[in-house]
PDB file of C-alpha atoms and ligand atoms in Angstrom:
ATOM      1  CA  MET A   5      12.604  20.216   5.581  1.00  0.00           C
ATOM      2  CA  PRO A   6      12.642  19.073   9.239  1.00  0.00           C
ATOM      3  CA  ASP A   7      15.665  20.546  10.980  1.00  0.00           C
ATOM      4  CA  THR A   8      18.138  18.068  12.493  1.00  0.00           C
ATOM      5  CA  LEU A   9      16.920  18.766  16.028  1.00  0.00           C
ATOM      6  CA  THR A  10      13.355  17.838  15.073  1.00  0.00           C
ATOM      7  CA  ALA A  11      14.555  14.788  13.176  1.00  0.00           C
ATOM      8  CA  ARG A  12      16.721  13.748  16.163  1.00  0.00           C
ATOM      9  CA  LEU A  13      13.861  14.243  18.591  1.00  0.00           C
ATOM     10  CA  GLN A  14      11.564  12.290  16.300  1.00  0.00           C
ATOM     11  CA  ASP A  15      14.064   9.410  16.135  1.00  0.00           C
ATOM     12  CA  GLN A  16      14.387   9.391  19.904  1.00  0.00           C
ATOM     13  CA  PHE A  17      10.587   9.631  20.226  1.00  0.00           C
ATOM     14  CA  ASP A  18      10.145   6.616  17.931  1.00  0.00           C
ATOM     15  CA  ALA A  19      12.994   4.654  19.531  1.00  0.00           C
ATOM     16  CA  GLU A  20      11.092   4.623  22.817  1.00  0.00           C
ATOM     17  CA  LEU A  21       8.182   2.832  21.093  1.00  0.00           C
ATOM     18  CA  GLU A  22       8.805  -0.858  21.738  1.00  0.00           C
ATOM     19  CA  THR A  23       8.502  -2.303  18.204  1.00  0.00           C
ATOM     20  CA  ARG A  24       7.985  -6.089  18.125  1.00  0.00           C
ATOM     21  CA  ALA A  25       9.459  -8.499  15.570  1.00  0.00           C
ATOM     22  CA  ASP A  26       6.296  -8.189  13.444  1.00  0.00           C
ATOM     23  CA  PHE A  27       6.730  -4.389  13.530  1.00  0.00           C
ATOM     24  CA  THR A  28       3.680  -3.908  15.737  1.00  0.00           C
ATOM     25  CA  ILE A  29       3.570  -1.688  18.817  1.00  0.00           C
ATOM     26  CA  ASP A  30       0.959  -1.030  21.475  1.00  0.00           C
ATOM     27  CA  GLN A  31      -1.064   2.026  20.417  1.00  0.00           C
ATOM     28  CA  PRO A  32       0.529   4.787  22.540  1.00  0.00           C
ATOM     29  CA  LEU A  33      -2.751   6.476  23.541  1.00  0.00           C
ATOM     30  CA  GLU A  34      -0.913   8.650  26.032  1.00  0.00           C
ATOM     31  CA  ARG A  35       1.100  10.236  23.195  1.00  0.00           C
ATOM     32  CA  TYR A  36      -1.795  11.869  21.417  1.00  0.00           C
ATOM     33  CA  ARG A  37      -1.810  15.573  22.162  1.00  0.00           C
ATOM     34  CA  ALA A  38      -4.697  18.030  21.806  1.00  0.00           C
ATOM     35  CA  VAL A  39      -3.414  18.962  18.334  1.00  0.00           C
ATOM     36  CA  ASP A  40      -3.639  15.310  17.204  1.00  0.00           C
ATOM     37  CA  HIS A  41      -7.241  14.981  18.377  1.00  0.00           C
ATOM     38  CA  SER A  42      -8.044  18.308  16.717  1.00  0.00           C
ATOM     39  CA  VAL A  43      -6.544  17.225  13.363  1.00  0.00           C
ATOM     40  CA  TRP A  44      -8.472  13.917  13.589  1.00  0.00           C
ATOM     41  CA  GLN A  45     -11.705  15.823  14.282  1.00  0.00           C
ATOM     42  CA  GLN A  46     -11.199  18.279  11.397  1.00  0.00           C
ATOM     43  CA  LEU A  47     -10.483  15.467   8.949  1.00  0.00           C
ATOM     44  CA  HIS A  48     -13.274  13.194  10.217  1.00  0.00           C
ATOM     45  CA  VAL A  49     -15.940  15.926  10.117  1.00  0.00           C
ATOM     46  CA  ARG A  50     -14.824  17.185   6.691  1.00  0.00           C
ATOM     47  CA  GLN A  51     -14.533  13.827   4.967  1.00  0.00           C
ATOM     48  CA  THR A  52     -17.748  12.413   6.493  1.00  0.00           C
ATOM     49  CA  GLU A  53     -19.657  15.389   5.071  1.00  0.00           C
ATOM     50  CA  LEU A  54     -17.850  15.346   1.716  1.00  0.00           C
ATOM     51  CA  LEU A  55     -18.344  11.602   1.154  1.00  0.00           C
ATOM     52  CA  LYS A  56     -22.141  11.658   1.375  1.00  0.00           C
ATOM     53  CA  GLY A  57     -23.252  10.739  -2.153  1.00  0.00           C
ATOM     54  CA  ARG A  58     -19.623  10.123  -3.218  1.00  0.00           C
ATOM     55  CA  ALA A  59     -18.417   7.103  -1.211  1.00  0.00           C
ATOM     56  CA  CYS A  60     -20.090   3.752  -1.876  1.00  0.00           C
ATOM     57  CA  GLU A  61     -22.840   2.566   0.497  1.00  0.00           C
ATOM     58  CA  ALA A  62     -20.629  -0.231   1.889  1.00  0.00           C
ATOM     59  CA  PHE A  63     -18.049   2.325   3.021  1.00  0.00           C
ATOM     60  CA  LEU A  64     -20.609   4.664   4.642  1.00  0.00           C
ATOM     61  CA  GLU A  65     -22.257   1.681   6.324  1.00  0.00           C
ATOM     62  CA  GLY A  66     -18.867   0.548   7.652  1.00  0.00           C
ATOM     63  CA  VAL A  67     -18.201   4.010   9.092  1.00  0.00           C
ATOM     64  CA  ALA A  68     -21.604   3.967  10.808  1.00  0.00           C
ATOM     65  CA  ARG A  69     -21.213   0.415  12.177  1.00  0.00           C
ATOM     66  CA  LEU A  70     -17.698   1.118  13.440  1.00  0.00           C
ATOM     67  CA  GLY A  71     -18.985   4.181  15.262  1.00  0.00           C
ATOM     68  CA  LEU A  72     -15.707   6.038  14.758  1.00  0.00           C
ATOM     69  CA  PRO A  73     -15.567   8.898  17.275  1.00  0.00           C
ATOM     70  CA  SER A  74     -15.463  12.333  15.691  1.00  0.00           C
ATOM     71  CA  SER A  75     -13.901  14.373  18.488  1.00  0.00           C
ATOM     72  CA  HIS A  76     -10.772  12.332  19.208  1.00  0.00           C
ATOM     73  CA  VAL A  77      -8.385   9.697  17.910  1.00  0.00           C
ATOM     74  CA  PRO A  78     -10.054   6.265  18.320  1.00  0.00           C
ATOM     75  CA  SER A  79      -8.697   3.532  20.567  1.00  0.00           C
ATOM     76  CA  PHE A  80      -7.763   0.489  18.478  1.00  0.00           C
ATOM     77  CA  ASP A  81      -8.931  -1.874  21.248  1.00  0.00           C
ATOM     78  CA  ALA A  82     -12.461  -0.448  21.132  1.00  0.00           C
ATOM     79  CA  LEU A  83     -12.525  -0.674  17.331  1.00  0.00           C
ATOM     80  CA  ASN A  84     -11.205  -4.223  17.314  1.00  0.00           C
ATOM     81  CA  GLU A  85     -14.127  -5.531  19.319  1.00  0.00           C
ATOM     82  CA  LYS A  86     -16.557  -4.431  16.575  1.00  0.00           C
ATOM     83  CA  LEU A  87     -14.252  -5.383  13.718  1.00  0.00           C
ATOM     84  CA  ALA A  88     -13.574  -8.867  15.083  1.00  0.00           C
ATOM     85  CA  ARG A  89     -17.279  -9.533  15.535  1.00  0.00           C
ATOM     86  CA  ALA A  90     -18.074  -8.372  12.005  1.00  0.00           C
ATOM     87  CA  THR A  91     -15.360 -10.073   9.935  1.00  0.00           C
ATOM     88  CA  GLY A  92     -12.615 -11.408  12.198  1.00  0.00           C
ATOM     89  CA  TRP A  93     -10.261  -8.553  11.287  1.00  0.00           C
ATOM     90  CA  SER A  94      -8.282  -6.421  13.717  1.00  0.00           C
ATOM     91  CA  VAL A  95      -6.060  -3.363  13.370  1.00  0.00           C
ATOM     92  CA  VAL A  96      -2.522  -3.452  14.756  1.00  0.00           C
ATOM     93  CA  ALA A  97      -0.520  -0.294  15.472  1.00  0.00           C
ATOM     94  CA  VAL A  98       2.757   0.172  13.581  1.00  0.00           C
ATOM     95  CA  PRO A  99       5.316   3.016  13.480  1.00  0.00           C
ATOM     96  CA  GLY A 100       4.677   3.594   9.738  1.00  0.00           C
ATOM     97  CA  LEU A 101       5.260   1.766   6.436  1.00  0.00           C
ATOM     98  CA  VAL A 102       6.513  -1.748   7.144  1.00  0.00           C
ATOM     99  CA  PRO A 103       8.450  -4.045   4.761  1.00  0.00           C
ATOM    100  CA  GLU A 104       6.158  -5.660   2.180  1.00  0.00           C
ATOM    101  CA  PRO A 105       6.547  -9.277   3.407  1.00  0.00           C
ATOM    102  CA  VAL A 106       5.596  -8.129   6.930  1.00  0.00           C
ATOM    103  CA  PHE A 107       2.606  -6.211   5.548  1.00  0.00           C
ATOM    104  CA  PHE A 108       1.431  -9.195   3.501  1.00  0.00           C
ATOM    105  CA  GLU A 109       1.845 -11.526   6.495  1.00  0.00           C
ATOM    106  CA  HIS A 110      -0.470  -9.325   8.567  1.00  0.00           C
ATOM    107  CA  LEU A 111      -3.097  -9.104   5.817  1.00  0.00           C
ATOM    108  CA  ALA A 112      -2.956 -12.879   5.335  1.00  0.00           C
ATOM    109  CA  HIS A 113      -3.957 -13.244   9.009  1.00  0.00           C
ATOM    110  CA  ARG A 114      -6.696 -10.569   8.935  1.00  0.00           C
ATOM    111  CA  ARG A 115      -4.598  -7.947  10.674  1.00  0.00           C
ATOM    112  CA  LEU A 116      -4.401  -4.442   9.170  1.00  0.00           C
ATOM    113  CA  PRO A 117      -1.231  -2.487  10.054  1.00  0.00           C
ATOM    114  CA  VAL A 118      -2.317   1.035  11.014  1.00  0.00           C
ATOM    115  CA  THR A 119       0.178   3.856  11.474  1.00  0.00           C
ATOM    116  CA  TRP A 120      -0.184   5.143  15.037  1.00  0.00           C
ATOM    117  CA  TRP A 121       0.660   8.845  14.501  1.00  0.00           C
ATOM    118  CA  MET A 122      -1.467  11.702  13.171  1.00  0.00           C
ATOM    119  CA  ARG A 123      -0.302  14.131  10.467  1.00  0.00           C
ATOM    120  CA  ARG A 124       0.522  17.729  11.463  1.00  0.00           C
ATOM    121  CA  PRO A 125      -2.010  20.568  10.944  1.00  0.00           C
ATOM    122  CA  ASP A 126       0.055  21.916   8.026  1.00  0.00           C
ATOM    123  CA  GLN A 127      -0.336  18.501   6.317  1.00  0.00           C
ATOM    124  CA  LEU A 128      -4.121  18.515   6.652  1.00  0.00           C
ATOM    125  CA  ASP A 129      -4.781  18.326   2.918  1.00  0.00           C
ATOM    126  CA  TYR A 130      -1.939  16.099   1.843  1.00  0.00           C
ATOM    127  CA  LEU A 131       0.952  13.979   2.996  1.00  0.00           C
ATOM    128  CA  GLN A 132       2.729  11.288   1.023  1.00  0.00           C
ATOM    129  CA  GLU A 133       3.229   8.655   3.735  1.00  0.00           C
ATOM    130  CA  PRO A 134       0.030   7.146   5.179  1.00  0.00           C
ATOM    131  CA  ASP A 135      -0.828   8.435   8.665  1.00  0.00           C
ATOM    132  CA  LEU A 136      -3.427   7.227  11.193  1.00  0.00           C
ATOM    133  CA  PHE A 137      -6.271   9.027   9.443  1.00  0.00           C
ATOM    134  CA  HIS A 138      -5.494   7.519   6.036  1.00  0.00           C
ATOM    135  CA  ASP A 139      -5.063   3.997   7.428  1.00  0.00           C
ATOM    136  CA  LEU A 140      -7.930   4.014   9.900  1.00  0.00           C
ATOM    137  CA  PHE A 141     -10.607   6.167   8.242  1.00  0.00           C
ATOM    138  CA  GLY A 142      -9.529   5.145   4.719  1.00  0.00           C
ATOM    139  CA  HIS A 143      -9.011   1.412   5.058  1.00  0.00           C
ATOM    140  CA  VAL A 144     -10.979   0.100   8.069  1.00  0.00           C
ATOM    141  CA  PRO A 145     -14.670   0.804   7.272  1.00  0.00           C
ATOM    142  CA  LEU A 146     -14.653  -1.552   4.279  1.00  0.00           C
ATOM    143  CA  LEU A 147     -13.131  -4.302   6.440  1.00  0.00           C
ATOM    144  CA  MET A 148     -16.586  -4.458   8.023  1.00  0.00           C
ATOM    145  CA  HIS A 149     -17.866  -5.755   4.636  1.00  0.00           C
ATOM    146  CA  PRO A 150     -17.454  -9.572   4.477  1.00  0.00           C
ATOM    147  CA  VAL A 151     -16.660  -9.724   0.755  1.00  0.00           C
ATOM    148  CA  PHE A 152     -14.100  -6.937   0.863  1.00  0.00           C
ATOM    149  CA  ALA A 153     -12.635  -8.434   4.064  1.00  0.00           C
ATOM    150  CA  ASP A 154     -12.143 -11.743   2.223  1.00  0.00           C
ATOM    151  CA  TYR A 155     -10.500  -9.947  -0.702  1.00  0.00           C
ATOM    152  CA  MET A 156      -7.988  -8.206   1.556  1.00  0.00           C
ATOM    153  CA  GLN A 157      -7.004 -11.473   3.242  1.00  0.00           C
ATOM    154  CA  ALA A 158      -6.754 -13.309  -0.074  1.00  0.00           C
ATOM    155  CA  TYR A 159      -4.596 -10.469  -1.417  1.00  0.00           C
ATOM    156  CA  GLY A 160      -2.192 -10.911   1.504  1.00  0.00           C
ATOM    157  CA  GLN A 161      -2.097 -14.693   1.065  1.00  0.00           C
ATOM    158  CA  THR A 162      -1.461 -14.384  -2.664  1.00  0.00           C
ATOM    159  CA  ALA A 163       1.265 -11.799  -2.142  1.00  0.00           C
ATOM    160  CA  LEU A 164       2.958 -13.957   0.514  1.00  0.00           C
ATOM    161  CA  ALA A 165       2.879 -16.979  -1.796  1.00  0.00           C
ATOM    162  CA  ALA A 166       4.160 -15.037  -4.816  1.00  0.00           C
ATOM    163  CA  GLY A 167       7.600 -16.581  -5.155  1.00  0.00           C
ATOM    164  CA  ASN A 168       9.193 -14.560  -7.927  1.00  0.00           C
ATOM    165  CA  ALA A 169      10.157 -10.942  -7.280  1.00  0.00           C
ATOM    166  CA  GLY A 170       8.619 -10.048 -10.664  1.00  0.00           C
ATOM    167  CA  ALA A 171       5.172 -10.585  -9.133  1.00  0.00           C
ATOM    168  CA  LEU A 172       5.501  -7.845  -6.523  1.00  0.00           C
ATOM    169  CA  PRO A 173       5.140  -4.845  -8.896  1.00  0.00           C
ATOM    170  CA  LEU A 174       2.088  -6.554 -10.452  1.00  0.00           C
ATOM    171  CA  LEU A 175       0.508  -7.028  -7.020  1.00  0.00           C
ATOM    172  CA  ALA A 176       1.399  -3.499  -5.906  1.00  0.00           C
ATOM    173  CA  ARG A 177      -0.466  -2.133  -8.970  1.00  0.00           C
ATOM    174  CA  LEU A 178      -3.474  -4.343  -8.218  1.00  0.00           C
ATOM    175  CA  TYR A 179      -3.522  -3.030  -4.633  1.00  0.00           C
ATOM    176  CA  TRP A 180      -3.080   0.527  -5.831  1.00  0.00           C
ATOM    177  CA  TYR A 181      -5.900   0.493  -8.388  1.00  0.00           C
ATOM    178  CA  THR A 182      -8.381  -1.301  -6.110  1.00  0.00           C
ATOM    179  CA  VAL A 183      -7.745  -0.926  -2.358  1.00  0.00           C
ATOM    180  CA  GLU A 184      -6.191   2.542  -2.637  1.00  0.00           C
ATOM    181  CA  PHE A 185      -7.760   4.229  -5.683  1.00  0.00           C
ATOM    182  CA  GLY A 186     -10.682   2.034  -6.743  1.00  0.00           C
ATOM    183  CA  LEU A 187     -14.032   3.305  -8.047  1.00  0.00           C
ATOM    184  CA  ILE A 188     -17.212   1.218  -8.170  1.00  0.00           C
ATOM    185  CA  ARG A 189     -20.324   1.356 -10.373  1.00  0.00           C
ATOM    186  CA  ASP A 190     -23.290   3.016  -8.691  1.00  0.00           C
ATOM    187  CA  ALA A 191     -26.175   4.494 -10.692  1.00  0.00           C
ATOM    188  CA  SER A 192     -26.740   7.172  -8.037  1.00  0.00           C
ATOM    189  CA  GLY A 193     -23.136   8.424  -8.251  1.00  0.00           C
ATOM    190  CA  SER A 194     -21.443  11.000 -10.455  1.00  0.00           C
ATOM    191  CA  HIS A 195     -21.026   9.511 -13.999  1.00  0.00           C
ATOM    192  CA  GLY A 196     -22.652   6.392 -12.413  1.00  0.00           C
ATOM    193  CA  MET A 197     -19.699   5.745 -10.087  1.00  0.00           C
ATOM    194  CA  LYS A 198     -18.762   6.065  -6.437  1.00  0.00           C
ATOM    195  CA  ILE A 199     -15.539   5.770  -4.456  1.00  0.00           C
ATOM    196  CA  TYR A 200     -14.233   2.834  -2.428  1.00  0.00           C
ATOM    197  CA  GLY A 201     -10.418   3.331  -2.515  1.00  0.00           C
ATOM    198  CA  ALA A 202      -8.833   4.394   0.787  1.00  0.00           C
ATOM    199  CA  GLY A 203      -6.477   6.870  -0.845  1.00  0.00           C
ATOM    200  CA  ILE A 204      -9.485   8.709  -2.285  1.00  0.00           C
ATOM    201  CA  VAL A 205     -11.891   8.579   0.682  1.00  0.00           C
ATOM    202  CA  SER A 206      -9.181   9.993   2.966  1.00  0.00           C
ATOM    203  CA  SER A 207      -8.426  12.902   0.607  1.00  0.00           C
ATOM    204  CA  LYS A 208     -10.639  15.971   0.235  1.00  0.00           C
ATOM    205  CA  SER A 209      -9.307  17.013  -3.161  1.00  0.00           C
ATOM    206  CA  GLU A 210      -9.071  13.555  -4.716  1.00  0.00           C
ATOM    207  CA  ALA A 211     -12.584  12.605  -3.556  1.00  0.00           C
ATOM    208  CA  LEU A 212     -13.795  15.439  -5.799  1.00  0.00           C
ATOM    209  CA  TYR A 213     -11.273  15.008  -8.618  1.00  0.00           C
ATOM    210  CA  SER A 214     -11.730  11.226  -9.027  1.00  0.00           C
ATOM    211  CA  LEU A 215     -15.474  11.562  -9.640  1.00  0.00           C
ATOM    212  CA  GLU A 216     -15.936  15.010 -11.135  1.00  0.00           C
ATOM    213  CA  SER A 217     -12.840  16.091 -13.068  1.00  0.00           C
ATOM    214  CA  ASP A 218     -12.680  15.663 -16.865  1.00  0.00           C
ATOM    215  CA  ALA A 219      -8.911  15.080 -16.717  1.00  0.00           C
ATOM    216  CA  PRO A 220      -8.584  11.393 -15.699  1.00  0.00           C
ATOM    217  CA  ASN A 221      -9.561   8.248 -17.581  1.00  0.00           C
ATOM    218  CA  ARG A 222     -12.167   6.044 -15.929  1.00  0.00           C
ATOM    219  CA  ILE A 223     -11.842   2.513 -17.262  1.00  0.00           C
ATOM    220  CA  GLY A 224     -13.715  -0.716 -16.533  1.00  0.00           C
ATOM    221  CA  PHE A 225     -11.599  -2.907 -14.208  1.00  0.00           C
ATOM    222  CA  ASP A 226      -9.578  -5.642 -15.904  1.00  0.00           C
ATOM    223  CA  LEU A 227      -7.078  -7.633 -13.842  1.00  0.00           C
ATOM    224  CA  GLU A 228      -4.339  -8.002 -16.472  1.00  0.00           C
ATOM    225  CA  ARG A 229      -4.712  -4.361 -17.528  1.00  0.00           C
ATOM    226  CA  VAL A 230      -4.398  -3.113 -13.958  1.00  0.00           C
ATOM    227  CA  MET A 231      -1.403  -5.305 -13.167  1.00  0.00           C
ATOM    228  CA  GLN A 232       0.408  -3.831 -16.167  1.00  0.00           C
ATOM    229  CA  THR A 233      -0.422  -0.172 -15.559  1.00  0.00           C
ATOM    230  CA  ARG A 234       1.986   2.075 -13.722  1.00  0.00           C
ATOM    231  CA  TYR A 235       0.652   4.628 -11.236  1.00  0.00           C
ATOM    232  CA  ARG A 236       1.471   7.955  -9.554  1.00  0.00           C
ATOM    233  CA  ILE A 237       2.253   8.485  -5.890  1.00  0.00           C
ATOM    234  CA  ASP A 238       2.924  12.237  -6.196  1.00  0.00           C
ATOM    235  CA  THR A 239      -0.198  13.480  -8.004  1.00  0.00           C
ATOM    236  CA  PHE A 240      -3.826  12.520  -8.587  1.00  0.00           C
ATOM    237  CA  GLN A 241      -4.214   9.306 -10.579  1.00  0.00           C
ATOM    238  CA  LYS A 242      -4.290   9.670 -14.373  1.00  0.00           C
ATOM    239  CA  SER A 243      -6.559   6.624 -14.670  1.00  0.00           C
ATOM    240  CA  TYR A 244      -9.106   5.124 -12.275  1.00  0.00           C
ATOM    241  CA  PHE A 245     -10.365   1.577 -12.698  1.00  0.00           C
ATOM    242  CA  VAL A 246     -14.005   0.850 -11.980  1.00  0.00           C
ATOM    243  CA  ILE A 247     -15.349  -2.453 -10.641  1.00  0.00           C
ATOM    244  CA  ASP A 248     -18.983  -3.388 -11.233  1.00  0.00           C
ATOM    245  CA  ASP A 249     -19.418  -4.649  -7.672  1.00  0.00           C
ATOM    246  CA  PHE A 250     -17.407  -6.210  -4.838  1.00  0.00           C
ATOM    247  CA  ASN A 251     -18.170  -9.701  -6.120  1.00  0.00           C
ATOM    248  CA  GLN A 252     -15.692  -8.913  -8.884  1.00  0.00           C
ATOM    249  CA  LEU A 253     -13.049  -8.695  -6.149  1.00  0.00           C
ATOM    250  CA  PHE A 254     -14.545 -11.758  -4.455  1.00  0.00           C
ATOM    251  CA  GLU A 255     -14.008 -13.790  -7.656  1.00  0.00           C
ATOM    252  CA  LEU A 256     -10.503 -12.385  -7.897  1.00  0.00           C
ATOM    253  CA  ALA A 257      -9.812 -13.476  -4.332  1.00  0.00           C
ATOM    254  CA  ARG A 258     -10.685 -17.025  -5.302  1.00  0.00           C
ATOM    255  CA  THR A 259      -8.588 -17.093  -8.451  1.00  0.00           C
ATOM    256  CA  ASP A 260      -5.159 -18.688  -8.391  1.00  0.00           C
ATOM    257  CA  LEU A 261      -3.131 -15.729  -9.663  1.00  0.00           C
ATOM    258  CA  ALA A 262       0.169 -17.626  -9.861  1.00  0.00           C
ATOM    259  CA  PRO A 263      -0.062 -18.464 -13.585  1.00  0.00           C
ATOM    260  CA  LEU A 264      -0.984 -14.872 -14.451  1.00  0.00           C
ATOM    261  CA  LEU A 265       1.788 -13.461 -12.246  1.00  0.00           C
ATOM    262  CA  ALA A 266       4.286 -15.743 -14.012  1.00  0.00           C
ATOM    263  CA  LYS A 267       2.954 -14.756 -17.435  1.00  0.00           C
ATOM    264  CA  LEU A 268       3.131 -10.991 -16.747  1.00  0.00           C
ATOM    265  CA  ALA A 269       6.341 -10.916 -14.684  1.00  0.00           C
ATOM    266  CA  ASP A 270       8.458  -9.697 -17.617  1.00  0.00           C
ATOM    267  CA  ALA A 271       5.793  -7.675 -19.436  1.00  0.00           C
ATOM    268  CA  THR A 272       6.568  -3.996 -20.042  1.00  0.00           C
ATOM    269  CA  PRO A 273       4.036  -1.925 -18.078  1.00  0.00           C
ATOM    270  CA  HIS A 274       1.898   0.818 -19.645  1.00  0.00           C
ATOM    271  CA  PRO A 275       2.372   4.469 -18.619  1.00  0.00           C
ATOM    272  CA  ALA A 276      -0.214   5.639 -16.075  1.00  0.00           C
ATOM    273  CA  GLY A 277      -2.396   7.660 -18.491  1.00  0.00           C
ATOM    274  CA  THR A 278      -2.518   5.094 -21.311  1.00  0.00           C
ATOM    275  CA  ILE A 279      -5.753   4.236 -23.131  1.00  0.00           C
ATOM    276  CA  LEU A 280      -5.756   0.847 -24.910  1.00  0.00           C
ATOM    277  CA  ALA A 281      -8.008  -0.205 -27.780  1.00  0.00           C
ATOM    278  CA  THR A 282      -9.201  -3.075 -25.566  1.00  0.00           C
ATOM    279  CA  ASP A 283     -10.224  -0.756 -22.710  1.00  0.00           C
ATOM    280  CA  ARG A 284     -13.863  -0.529 -21.604  1.00  0.00           C
ATOM    281  CA  ILE A 285     -13.759   3.284 -21.427  1.00  0.00           C
ATOM    282  CA  ILE A 286     -16.373   4.812 -19.142  1.00  0.00           C
ATOM    283  CA  THR A 287     -15.028   8.355 -19.395  1.00  0.00           C
ATOM    284  CA  GLY A 288     -11.923   9.157 -21.457  1.00  0.00           C
ATOM    285  CA  GLY A 289      -9.712  11.797 -19.805  1.00  0.00           C
ATOM    286  CA  SER A 290      -8.714  15.183 -21.241  1.00  0.00           C
ATOM    287  CA  GLY A 291      -5.317  14.832 -19.522  1.00  0.00           C
ATOM    288  CA  ALA A 292      -5.570  18.452 -18.323  1.00  0.00           C
ATOM    289  CA  GLY A 293      -2.942  19.234 -15.700  1.00  0.00           C
ATOM    290  CA  TRP A 294      -1.069  15.955 -16.113  1.00  0.00           C
ATOM    291  CA  THR A 295       2.668  16.162 -15.493  1.00  0.00           C
ATOM    292  CA  ALA A 296       5.133  13.967 -17.370  1.00  0.00           C
ATOM    293  CA  GLY A 297       7.329  11.458 -15.543  1.00  0.00           C
ATOM    294  CA  GLY A 298       6.785  10.260 -12.010  1.00  0.00           C
ATOM    295  CA  ASP A 299       5.161   6.937 -12.929  1.00  0.00           C
ATOM    296  CA  VAL A 300       5.871   4.172 -10.415  1.00  0.00           C
TER     297      VAL A 300
HETATM  298  N1  HBI B 402       3.043  -0.750   5.364  1.00  0.00           N
HETATM  299  N2  HBI B 402       2.136   0.138   7.317  1.00  0.00           N
HETATM  300  C1  HBI B 402       2.028  -0.120   5.992  1.00  0.00           C
HETATM  301  N3  HBI B 402       0.922   0.269   5.334  1.00  0.00           N
HETATM  302  C2  HBI B 402       0.770   0.040   4.004  1.00  0.00           C
HETATM  303  O1  HBI B 402      -0.249   0.388   3.408  1.00  0.00           O
HETATM  304  C3  HBI B 402       1.817  -0.637   3.315  1.00  0.00           C
HETATM  305  C4  HBI B 402       2.944  -1.028   4.037  1.00  0.00           C
HETATM  306  N4  HBI B 402       3.957  -1.643   3.406  1.00  0.00           N
HETATM  307  C5  HBI B 402       3.898  -1.995   2.017  1.00  0.00           C
HETATM  308  C6  HBI B 402       2.694  -1.488   1.335  1.00  0.00           C
HETATM  309  N5  HBI B 402       1.706  -0.885   1.967  1.00  0.00           N
HETATM  310  C7  HBI B 402       2.608  -1.600  -0.164  1.00  0.00           C
HETATM  311  O2  HBI B 402       3.573  -2.489  -0.663  1.00  0.00           O
HETATM  312  C8  HBI B 402       1.253  -2.072  -0.674  1.00  0.00           C
HETATM  313  O3  HBI B 402       1.249  -1.762  -2.051  1.00  0.00           O
HETATM  314  C9  HBI B 402       1.070  -3.516  -0.488  1.00  0.00           C
HETATM  315 FE1   FE B 403      -3.349   2.924   2.218  1.00  0.00          FE
END
């Protein structure tokens, strides 16, 4: 529990960051200390090694093409040159989680909000709020992939256009089970699957758990199913949804979701670990270690 002095210093520290109306700031390169670069390096080296054979080819290719430095926190300006050339995307620095409409507005214009600060050494293996490593290493490599880049923009446009408030939980679940915790078919992967979700690629323990544990369900992706399935933010996922390939997301990006969002707005969502008779089950979970409650 941060003591009040730390919290006060942190507030003062953040207050000096000039935040613009769209919640963006200039990446404060001068604020990264040796400990921040060291945490980046530890995470980058560890995850890059761990993800060989576990992350999908498109992700590994994106990492290589981005040329993320290993020894220090990357400069967003340097990254943006490569990203813009590849798919017209750019990353913008933000102080942390921004309000959903602001987030959707950025995605709709091919801008990815990236938290500017690095986690502390004692948070190396887990922190709940996304930090620079999660946002940059987790989310940016796939933005080098044209189809995934289109999906992310279309997601933002759809979310911005979603009039009724009932649509937002549906869209949050879609984001969660694809962009954050998605798996993809790949014959050379464990159980014939590999990882593409940012929440998994940026986590040592979940990169292993999502592919190799017997506890979770692994279910073929289905849009309506995903939109009606609650999720966990405090533990590993109880279910992972598996796309066949990125074209499945490409098709989704081109679908007018408004009718579906209206149809499902009042539907009662399924608990996170549910298995339905209509599910295309790839591996059914044992449920070992699951804790009750906590579904979002
Ligand atoms: N803000 N900076 C930031 N990063 C996110 O990933 C983010 C956000 N605000 C809202 C949000 N994600 C969620 O609503 C997503 O499910 C869309
Ligand atoms: Fe994320």
